């Protein structure tokens, strides 16, 4: 059987007004959704502890060293971030701000300890990917795709898309005020509009 294109499936689901076709339950769905289920459990625990006045440590970095080639970029960096806390990384150009963010989510090799909700980046990638979402300074776009398809790609790691994947794209597009742009090609957008689409891609993953 021919492999179904997830983007094409999503496009038709977005345009369709009738109820989606019933499909037999696929046992592998549960395995694919397991990291997101764990993330939902964490959010519930966090909400309960916040109600009780407890603080949750979302990120802990200890003794982080990052080098690119022979050049040392970061040395012995340690800090922690509490759940719901907003943190800004401030520094001059070339001081390692982007390097720190990339290392924190496992995009760059590093030495030291990085843990999200107590899960070590180097040891728990299957659990980790449901938490952090990264928006680069200059997001990469695939020309020819619509805004809807661009956001949908963040949820198309599975072969079969579900109605809630499409609903998730439409919901986050409304929140970021790009719903009216969903049928526009990504390369026709302004820089600010592309940045909103990049944020939508990150948020639709439910970090």
Coordinates of N, CA and C in Angstrom, one line a residue:
X1 N 0.8 -1.2 0.0 CA 0.0 0.0 0.0 C 0.9 1.2 0.0
X2 N 0.4 2.3 -0.7 CA 1.2 3.5 -0.8 C 1.2 4.2 0.5
X3 N 2.3 4.8 0.9 CA 2.4 5.6 2.2 C 1.7 6.9 2.0
X4 N 0.8 7.2 3.0 CA 0.1 8.4 3.0 C 0.9 9.6 3.5
X5 N 0.8 10.7 2.8 CA 1.5 11.9 3.1 C 0.8 12.6 4.2
X6 N 1.5 12.7 5.4 CA 0.8 13.4 6.5 C 0.3 14.8 6.2
X7 N 1.1 15.6 5.5 CA 0.7 16.9 5.1 C -0.5 16.9 4.3
X8 N -0.6 16.0 3.3 CA -1.7 15.9 2.4 C -3.0 15.5 3.2
X9 N -2.8 14.6 4.1 CA -3.9 14.1 5.0 C -4.4 15.3 5.8
X10 N -3.5 16.1 6.4 CA -3.9 17.2 7.2 C -4.6 18.3 6.4
X11 N -4.1 18.5 5.2 CA -4.7 19.5 4.3 C -6.2 19.2 4.0
X12 N -6.4 17.9 3.7 CA -7.8 17.5 3.4 C -8.7 17.5 4.6
X13 N -8.1 17.2 5.8 CA -8.9 17.2 7.0 C -9.2 18.6 7.4
X14 N -8.3 19.6 7.1 CA -8.6 21.0 7.4 C -9.7 21.5 6.5
X15 N -9.8 21.1 5.3 CA -10.8 21.6 4.3 C -12.1 20.9 4.5
X16 N -12.1 19.7 5.1 CA -13.3 18.9 5.1 C -14.3 19.4 6.2
X17 N -15.5 19.4 6.0 CA -16.5 19.9 7.0 C -17.3 18.7 7.6
X18 N -17.3 17.5 7.0 CA -18.0 16.4 7.5 C -17.2 15.7 8.6
X19 N -17.8 14.8 9.3 CA -17.1 14.1 10.4 C -16.0 13.2 9.8
X20 N -14.8 13.1 10.5 CA -13.7 12.3 10.0 C -14.1 10.8 9.9
X21 N -13.5 10.1 9.0 CA -13.8 8.7 8.8 C -13.3 7.9 10.0
X22 N -14.1 6.9 10.4 CA -13.8 6.1 11.6 C -12.6 5.2 11.2
X23 N -11.6 5.0 12.1 CA -10.5 4.1 11.9 C -10.3 3.3 13.1
X24 N -10.0 2.0 12.8 CA -9.8 1.1 13.9 C -8.7 1.6 14.8
X25 N -8.8 1.3 16.1 CA -7.8 1.7 17.1 C -6.4 1.1 16.7
X26 N -5.4 1.9 16.7 CA -4.1 1.4 16.4 C -3.3 1.3 17.7
X27 N -2.9 0.2 18.2 CA -2.2 0.1 19.5 C -1.0 0.9 19.6
X28 N -0.3 1.2 18.4 CA 0.9 2.0 18.4 C 0.6 3.4 18.7
X29 N -0.7 3.9 18.6 CA -1.0 5.3 19.0 C -0.6 5.6 20.4
X30 N -0.9 4.6 21.3 CA -0.6 4.8 22.7 C 0.9 5.0 23.0
X31 N 1.7 4.2 22.3 CA 3.1 4.3 22.4 C 3.6 5.7 21.9
X32 N 3.1 6.1 20.8 CA 3.5 7.4 20.3 C 3.1 8.6 21.2
X33 N 1.9 8.4 21.8 CA 1.4 9.5 22.7 C 1.9 9.5 24.1
X34 N 2.8 8.5 24.4 CA 3.2 8.3 25.8 C 4.0 9.5 26.3
X35 N 4.9 10.1 25.6 CA 5.6 11.3 26.1 C 4.7 12.4 26.4
X36 N 3.6 12.6 25.5 CA 2.7 13.7 25.7 C 1.8 13.4 26.9
X37 N 1.5 12.1 27.2 CA 0.7 11.7 28.3 C 1.5 12.1 29.6
X38 N 2.8 11.7 29.6 CA 3.6 12.1 30.8 C 3.7 13.6 31.0
X39 N 3.8 14.3 29.9 CA 3.8 15.8 30.1 C 2.5 16.3 30.7
X40 N 1.3 15.7 30.3 CA 0.1 16.1 30.9 C 0.0 15.7 32.4
X41 N 0.6 14.6 32.7 CA 0.6 14.2 34.1 C 1.4 15.2 34.9
X42 N 2.6 15.6 34.3 CA 3.4 16.6 35.0 C 2.7 17.9 35.2
X43 N 1.9 18.4 34.2 CA 1.2 19.6 34.3 C 0.1 19.5 35.4
X44 N -0.5 18.4 35.5 CA -1.5 18.2 36.6 C -0.8 18.2 38.0
X45 N 0.3 17.6 38.1 CA 1.1 17.6 39.4 C 1.5 19.0 39.7
X46 N 2.0 19.7 38.7 CA 2.5 21.1 38.9 C 1.3 21.9 39.4
X47 N 0.1 21.8 38.8 CA -1.0 22.6 39.2 C -1.4 22.4 40.6
X48 N -1.4 21.1 41.0 CA -1.7 20.7 42.4 C -0.7 21.3 43.4
X49 N 0.6 21.2 43.1 CA 1.6 21.7 44.0 C 1.6 23.2 44.0
X50 N 1.3 23.9 42.9 CA 1.2 25.3 42.9 C 0.1 25.8 43.8
X51 N -1.1 25.0 43.8 CA -2.2 25.4 44.6 C -1.8 25.2 46.1
X52 N -1.0 24.3 46.4 CA -0.5 24.1 47.8 C 0.6 25.0 48.1
X53 N 1.1 25.8 47.2 CA 2.1 26.8 47.5 C 3.5 26.2 47.3
X54 N 3.6 25.1 46.6 CA 4.9 24.4 46.3 C 5.5 25.0 45.0
X55 N 6.8 25.1 44.9 CA 7.4 25.5 43.7 C 8.0 24.3 43.0
X56 N 7.9 24.3 41.6 CA 8.4 23.2 40.8 C 9.6 23.6 40.0
X57 N 10.7 22.9 40.0 CA 11.8 23.2 39.3 C 11.7 22.6 37.9
X58 N 11.5 23.5 36.9 CA 11.3 23.0 35.5 C 12.7 22.6 34.8
X59 N 13.7 23.4 35.1 CA 15.0 23.2 34.4 C 16.1 23.5 35.5
X60 N 17.1 22.5 35.5 CA 18.3 22.7 36.3 C 19.5 22.4 35.4
X61 N 20.4 23.4 35.4 CA 21.7 23.3 34.7 C 22.8 23.3 35.7
X62 N 23.7 22.4 35.6 CA 24.8 22.3 36.6 C 26.1 22.1 35.9
X63 N 27.1 23.0 36.1 CA 28.5 22.9 35.7 C 28.5 22.6 34.2
X64 N 27.8 23.4 33.4 CA 27.7 23.2 32.0 C 28.9 23.8 31.2
X65 N 29.5 23.0 30.4 CA 30.6 23.4 29.5 C 30.2 23.1 28.1
X66 N 30.4 24.0 27.2 CA 30.1 23.8 25.8 C 31.3 24.3 24.9
X67 N 31.8 23.5 24.0 CA 32.8 23.9 23.1 C 32.4 23.6 21.7
X68 N 32.8 24.5 20.8 CA 32.6 24.3 19.4 C 33.9 24.2 18.7
X69 N 34.3 23.0 18.2 CA 35.6 22.8 17.7 C 36.6 22.9 18.9
X70 N 37.6 23.7 18.7 CA 38.6 23.9 19.8 C 38.3 25.1 20.7
X71 N 37.2 25.8 20.4 CA 36.9 27.0 21.1 C 35.8 26.8 22.2
X72 N 36.2 27.2 23.4 CA 35.3 27.1 24.5 C 34.3 28.2 24.5
X73 N 33.0 27.9 24.5 CA 31.9 28.9 24.4 C 31.3 29.2 25.8
X74 N 31.0 28.2 26.5 CA 30.4 28.3 27.9 C 31.3 27.5 28.8
X75 N 31.5 28.0 30.0 CA 32.3 27.3 31.0 C 31.6 27.4 32.4
X76 N 31.4 26.2 33.0 CA 30.9 26.1 34.3 C 29.6 27.0 34.6
X77 N 28.6 26.8 33.8 CA 27.3 27.5 33.9 C 26.4 26.7 34.8
X78 N 25.8 27.3 35.8 CA 24.8 26.6 36.6 C 23.7 27.6 36.9
X79 N 22.4 27.1 36.8 CA 21.3 27.9 37.2 C 20.0 27.0 37.2
X80 N 18.9 27.5 37.7 CA 17.7 26.7 37.7 C 16.5 27.7 37.4
X81 N 15.5 27.1 36.8 CA 14.3 27.9 36.4 C 13.1 27.2 37.0
X82 N 12.2 27.9 37.7 CA 11.0 27.3 38.3 C 9.9 27.3 37.2
X83 N 9.0 26.4 37.4 CA 7.8 26.3 36.5 C 7.1 27.6 36.5
X84 N 6.7 28.1 35.3 CA 5.9 29.3 35.1 C 6.8 30.6 35.3
X85 N 8.0 30.4 35.6 CA 8.9 31.5 35.7 C 9.4 32.0 34.3
X86 N 9.4 33.3 34.1 CA 9.9 33.8 32.8 C 11.3 34.3 33.0
X87 N 12.3 33.8 32.2 CA 13.7 34.2 32.4 C 14.2 34.7 31.1
X88 N 15.0 35.8 31.1 CA 15.6 36.4 29.9 C 17.1 36.2 30.1
X89 N 17.7 35.8 29.0 CA 19.2 35.6 28.9 C 19.7 36.8 28.2
X90 N 20.5 37.7 28.9 CA 21.0 38.9 28.3 C 22.5 38.9 28.2
X91 N 23.0 39.4 27.1 CA 24.5 39.5 27.0 C 24.8 40.0 25.6
X92 N 26.1 40.4 25.4 CA 26.5 41.0 24.1 C 26.5 39.9 23.0
X93 N 26.6 40.4 21.8 CA 26.6 39.4 20.6 C 27.8 38.5 20.8
X94 N 27.6 37.2 20.5 CA 28.7 36.3 20.5 C 29.0 35.8 21.9
X95 N 28.2 36.1 22.9 CA 28.5 35.7 24.3 C 28.0 34.2 24.6
X96 N 27.2 33.6 23.7 CA 26.8 32.3 23.9 C 25.4 32.1 24.3
X97 N 24.5 33.1 24.1 CA 23.1 33.0 24.5 C 22.4 31.9 23.8
X98 N 22.5 31.9 22.4 CA 21.9 30.9 21.6 C 22.5 29.5 21.9
X99 N 23.8 29.5 22.1 CA 24.5 28.2 22.4 C 23.9 27.6 23.7
X100 N 23.7 28.4 24.7 CA 23.1 27.9 25.9 C 21.8 27.3 25.7
X101 N 20.9 28.0 25.0 CA 19.6 27.5 24.7 C 19.6 26.1 23.9
X102 N 20.5 26.1 22.9 CA 20.6 24.8 22.1 C 21.2 23.7 23.0
X103 N 22.1 24.0 23.8 CA 22.7 23.0 24.7 C 21.6 22.5 25.7
X104 N 20.8 23.4 26.2 CA 19.8 23.1 27.2 C 18.7 22.1 26.7
X105 N 18.5 22.1 25.4 CA 17.5 21.2 24.8 C 18.1 20.0 24.0
X106 N 19.5 19.9 24.2 CA 20.1 18.8 23.6 C 20.5 18.9 22.1
X107 N 20.5 20.1 21.6 CA 20.8 20.3 20.2 C 22.4 20.4 20.0
X108 N 23.1 20.7 21.0 CA 24.5 20.8 21.0 C 25.1 19.8 22.0
X109 N 26.3 19.2 21.7 CA 26.9 18.4 22.7 C 27.5 19.2 23.9
X110 N 27.5 18.7 25.1 CA 27.9 19.5 26.2 C 28.4 18.6 27.3
X111 N 29.1 19.2 28.3 CA 29.5 18.5 29.5 C 28.8 19.1 30.7
X112 N 28.4 18.3 31.6 CA 27.7 18.8 32.8 C 26.3 18.2 32.8
X113 N 25.5 18.7 33.7 CA 24.1 18.1 33.9 C 23.0 19.1 33.5
X114 N 22.1 18.6 32.6 CA 20.9 19.4 32.2 C 19.7 18.5 32.4
X115 N 18.7 19.0 33.2 CA 17.6 18.2 33.5 C 16.3 19.1 33.4
X116 N 15.3 18.5 32.7 CA 14.0 19.1 32.6 C 13.0 18.3 33.5
X117 N 12.4 18.9 34.5 CA 11.5 18.2 35.4 C 12.2 16.9 35.8
X118 N 13.5 17.0 36.2 CA 14.3 15.9 36.7 C 14.7 14.9 35.7
X119 N 14.3 15.0 34.4 CA 14.8 14.1 33.4 C 16.0 14.6 32.7
X120 N 17.1 13.8 32.8 CA 18.4 14.3 32.2 C 18.3 14.3 30.7
X121 N 18.8 15.3 30.1 CA 18.7 15.4 28.6 C 19.5 14.3 28.0
X122 N 20.6 13.9 28.5 CA 21.5 12.9 27.9 C 20.9 11.5 28.1
X123 N 20.0 11.3 29.1 CA 19.5 9.9 29.4 C 18.1 9.7 29.1
X124 N 17.3 10.8 28.9 CA 15.8 10.6 28.8 C 15.3 11.3 27.6
X125 N 15.8 11.1 26.4 CA 15.4 11.8 25.2 C 13.9 11.5 24.9
X126 N 13.5 10.2 25.1 CA 12.1 9.9 24.7 C 11.1 10.6 25.6
X127 N 11.5 10.9 26.8 CA 10.6 11.6 27.7 C 10.8 13.1 27.5
X128 N 12.0 13.5 27.2 CA 12.3 15.0 27.1 C 11.6 15.7 26.0
X129 N 11.4 15.0 24.9 CA 11.0 15.8 23.7 C 9.5 16.3 23.8
X130 N 8.8 15.9 24.9 CA 7.5 16.4 25.1 C 7.5 17.7 25.9
X131 N 8.7 18.2 26.3 CA 8.7 19.4 27.2 C 9.2 20.6 26.4
X132 N 10.5 20.8 26.2 CA 10.9 22.1 25.7 C 10.6 22.3 24.2
X133 N 10.3 23.5 23.8 CA 10.1 23.8 22.4 C 11.0 25.0 22.1
X134 N 11.7 25.0 21.0 CA 12.7 26.0 20.7 C 12.3 26.7 19.4
X135 N 12.4 28.1 19.5 CA 12.1 28.9 18.3 C 13.4 29.6 18.0
X136 N 14.0 29.3 16.9 CA 15.3 30.0 16.6 C 15.1 31.4 16.2
X137 N 16.2 32.2 16.2 CA 16.1 33.6 15.8 C 15.7 33.8 14.4
X138 N 16.2 32.9 13.5 CA 15.8 33.0 12.1 C 15.2 31.6 11.7
X139 N 13.9 31.4 11.9 CA 13.2 30.1 11.6 C 13.4 29.7 10.2
X140 N 13.6 28.4 10.0 CA 13.7 27.8 8.6 C 12.3 27.6 8.1
X141 N 12.1 27.9 6.9 CA 10.8 27.7 6.3 C 11.0 26.8 5.0
X142 N 9.9 26.1 4.7 CA 9.9 25.3 3.5 C 9.0 26.0 2.5
X143 N 9.6 26.6 1.5 CA 8.8 27.3 0.5 C 7.9 26.3 -0.2
X144 N 6.7 26.8 -0.5 CA 5.7 26.0 -1.2 C 4.6 25.5 -0.3
X145 N 4.9 25.4 1.0 CA 3.9 25.0 2.0 C 3.1 26.1 2.4
X146 N 1.8 25.8 2.8 CA 1.0 26.9 3.4 C 1.3 27.0 4.9
X147 N 0.8 28.0 5.5 CA 1.0 28.2 6.9 C 0.4 27.1 7.7
X148 N -0.8 26.6 7.3 CA -1.4 25.4 7.9 C -0.5 24.2 7.9
X149 N 0.1 23.9 6.7 CA 1.0 22.8 6.6 C 2.3 22.9 7.4
X150 N 2.8 24.2 7.4 CA 4.0 24.5 8.2 C 3.8 24.2 9.7
X151 N 2.7 24.6 10.2 CA 2.4 24.4 11.6 C 2.2 22.9 11.9
X152 N 1.5 22.3 10.9 CA 1.1 20.9 11.1 C 2.3 19.9 11.1
X153 N 3.4 20.3 10.5 CA 4.6 19.5 10.5 C 5.1 19.2 11.9
X154 N 4.8 20.1 12.8 CA 5.3 19.9 14.2 C 4.5 18.8 14.9
X155 N 3.4 18.4 14.3 CA 2.6 17.3 14.9 C 2.5 16.1 14.0
X156 N 3.3 16.1 12.9 CA 3.1 15.0 12.0 C 4.2 13.9 12.1
X157 N 4.7 13.6 13.3 CA 5.7 12.6 13.5 C 5.1 11.2 13.3
X158 N 3.8 11.1 13.3 CA 3.1 9.8 13.1 C 2.6 9.7 11.7
X159 N 2.4 8.5 11.2 CA 1.9 8.3 9.8 C 0.5 8.7 9.6
X160 N -0.4 8.5 10.6 CA -1.8 8.9 10.5 C -2.0 10.0 11.5
X161 N -2.5 11.1 10.9 CA -2.9 12.3 11.7 C -4.3 12.1 12.2
X162 N -4.6 12.6 13.4 CA -5.9 12.5 14.0 C -6.6 13.8 14.0
X163 N -7.9 13.8 14.1 CA -8.7 15.1 14.0 C -8.1 16.1 15.0
X164 N -7.7 15.6 16.2 CA -7.2 16.6 17.2 C -5.9 17.2 16.8
X165 N -5.1 16.6 15.9 CA -3.9 17.3 15.4 C -4.3 18.5 14.6
X166 N -5.3 18.4 13.7 CA -5.8 19.5 12.9 C -6.5 20.5 13.8
X167 N -7.2 20.1 14.8 CA -7.9 21.0 15.7 C -6.8 21.8 16.5
X168 N -5.7 21.1 16.8 CA -4.6 21.8 17.6 C -4.0 22.9 16.8
X169 N -3.8 22.7 15.5 CA -3.2 23.7 14.6 C -4.2 24.9 14.5
X170 N -5.4 24.6 14.3 CA -6.4 25.7 14.2 C -6.5 26.5 15.5
X171 N -6.5 25.8 16.6 CA -6.6 26.5 17.9 C -5.4 27.4 18.1
X172 N -4.2 26.9 17.9 CA -3.0 27.8 18.2 C -2.9 28.9 17.2
X173 N -3.4 28.7 16.0 CA -3.4 29.8 15.0 C -4.4 30.9 15.4
X174 N -5.5 30.5 16.0 CA -6.4 31.6 16.5 C -5.7 32.3 17.6
X175 N -5.0 31.6 18.5 CA -4.4 32.3 19.7 C -3.4 33.3 19.3
X176 N -2.6 33.0 18.2 CA -1.6 33.9 17.7 C -2.0 34.8 16.6
X177 N -3.3 34.8 16.3 CA -3.9 35.6 15.3 C -3.3 35.4 13.9
X178 N -3.1 34.1 13.5 CA -2.6 33.8 12.2 C -3.6 32.9 11.5
X179 N -4.8 32.8 12.1 CA -5.8 31.8 11.5 C -6.2 32.3 10.1
X180 N -6.3 33.6 9.8 CA -6.6 34.0 8.5 C -5.5 33.8 7.5
X181 N -4.3 33.4 8.0 CA -3.2 33.2 7.1 C -3.0 31.8 6.8
X182 N -3.8 30.9 7.3 CA -3.5 29.4 7.2 C -3.4 28.9 5.8
X183 N -4.1 29.5 4.8 CA -4.0 29.1 3.4 C -3.0 29.8 2.6
X184 N -2.3 30.8 3.2 CA -1.2 31.6 2.5 C 0.0 30.7 2.5
X185 N 0.8 30.9 1.4 CA 2.1 30.2 1.3 C 3.1 30.9 2.3
X186 N 3.9 30.1 2.9 CA 4.8 30.7 4.0 C 5.7 31.7 3.5
X187 N 6.2 31.6 2.2 CA 7.2 32.6 1.7 C 6.6 33.9 1.4
X188 N 5.2 34.0 1.4 CA 4.6 35.3 1.1 C 4.4 36.2 2.4
X189 N 4.7 35.6 3.5 CA 4.5 36.3 4.8 C 5.6 37.3 5.1
X190 N 5.3 38.3 5.9 CA 6.3 39.2 6.4 C 7.2 38.6 7.4
X191 N 8.2 39.2 7.8 CA 9.1 38.7 8.8 C 8.4 38.5 10.2
X192 N 7.6 39.4 10.6 CA 6.8 39.3 11.8 C 5.8 38.2 11.8
X193 N 5.1 38.0 10.6 CA 4.2 37.0 10.5 C 4.8 35.6 10.5
X194 N 6.0 35.5 9.9 CA 6.7 34.2 10.0 C 7.1 33.9 11.4
X195 N 7.5 34.9 12.2 CA 7.9 34.6 13.5 C 6.7 34.1 14.3
X196 N 5.5 34.7 14.1 CA 4.3 34.1 14.7 C 4.0 32.7 14.4
X197 N 4.2 32.4 13.1 CA 4.0 31.0 12.6 C 5.0 30.1 13.3
X198 N 6.3 30.6 13.5 CA 7.3 29.8 14.2 C 6.9 29.5 15.7
X199 N 6.3 30.5 16.3 CA 5.8 30.4 17.7 C 4.6 29.3 17.7
X200 N 3.8 29.4 16.7 CA 2.7 28.5 16.6 C 3.2 27.1 16.5
X201 N 4.2 26.9 15.7 CA 4.8 25.5 15.5 C 5.3 25.0 16.8
X202 N 5.9 25.9 17.6 CA 6.4 25.4 18.9 C 5.3 25.1 19.9
X203 N 4.2 26.0 19.9 CA 3.2 25.8 20.9 C 2.2 24.6 20.5
X204 N 2.1 24.3 19.2 CA 1.2 23.2 18.9 C 1.8 21.9 19.3
X205 N 3.0 21.8 19.7 CA 3.6 20.6 20.3 C 3.3 20.4 21.7
X206 N 2.6 21.4 22.3 CA 2.2 21.4 23.7 C 3.4 21.2 24.6
X207 N 4.4 22.2 24.6 CA 5.6 22.0 25.4 C 5.3 22.2 26.9

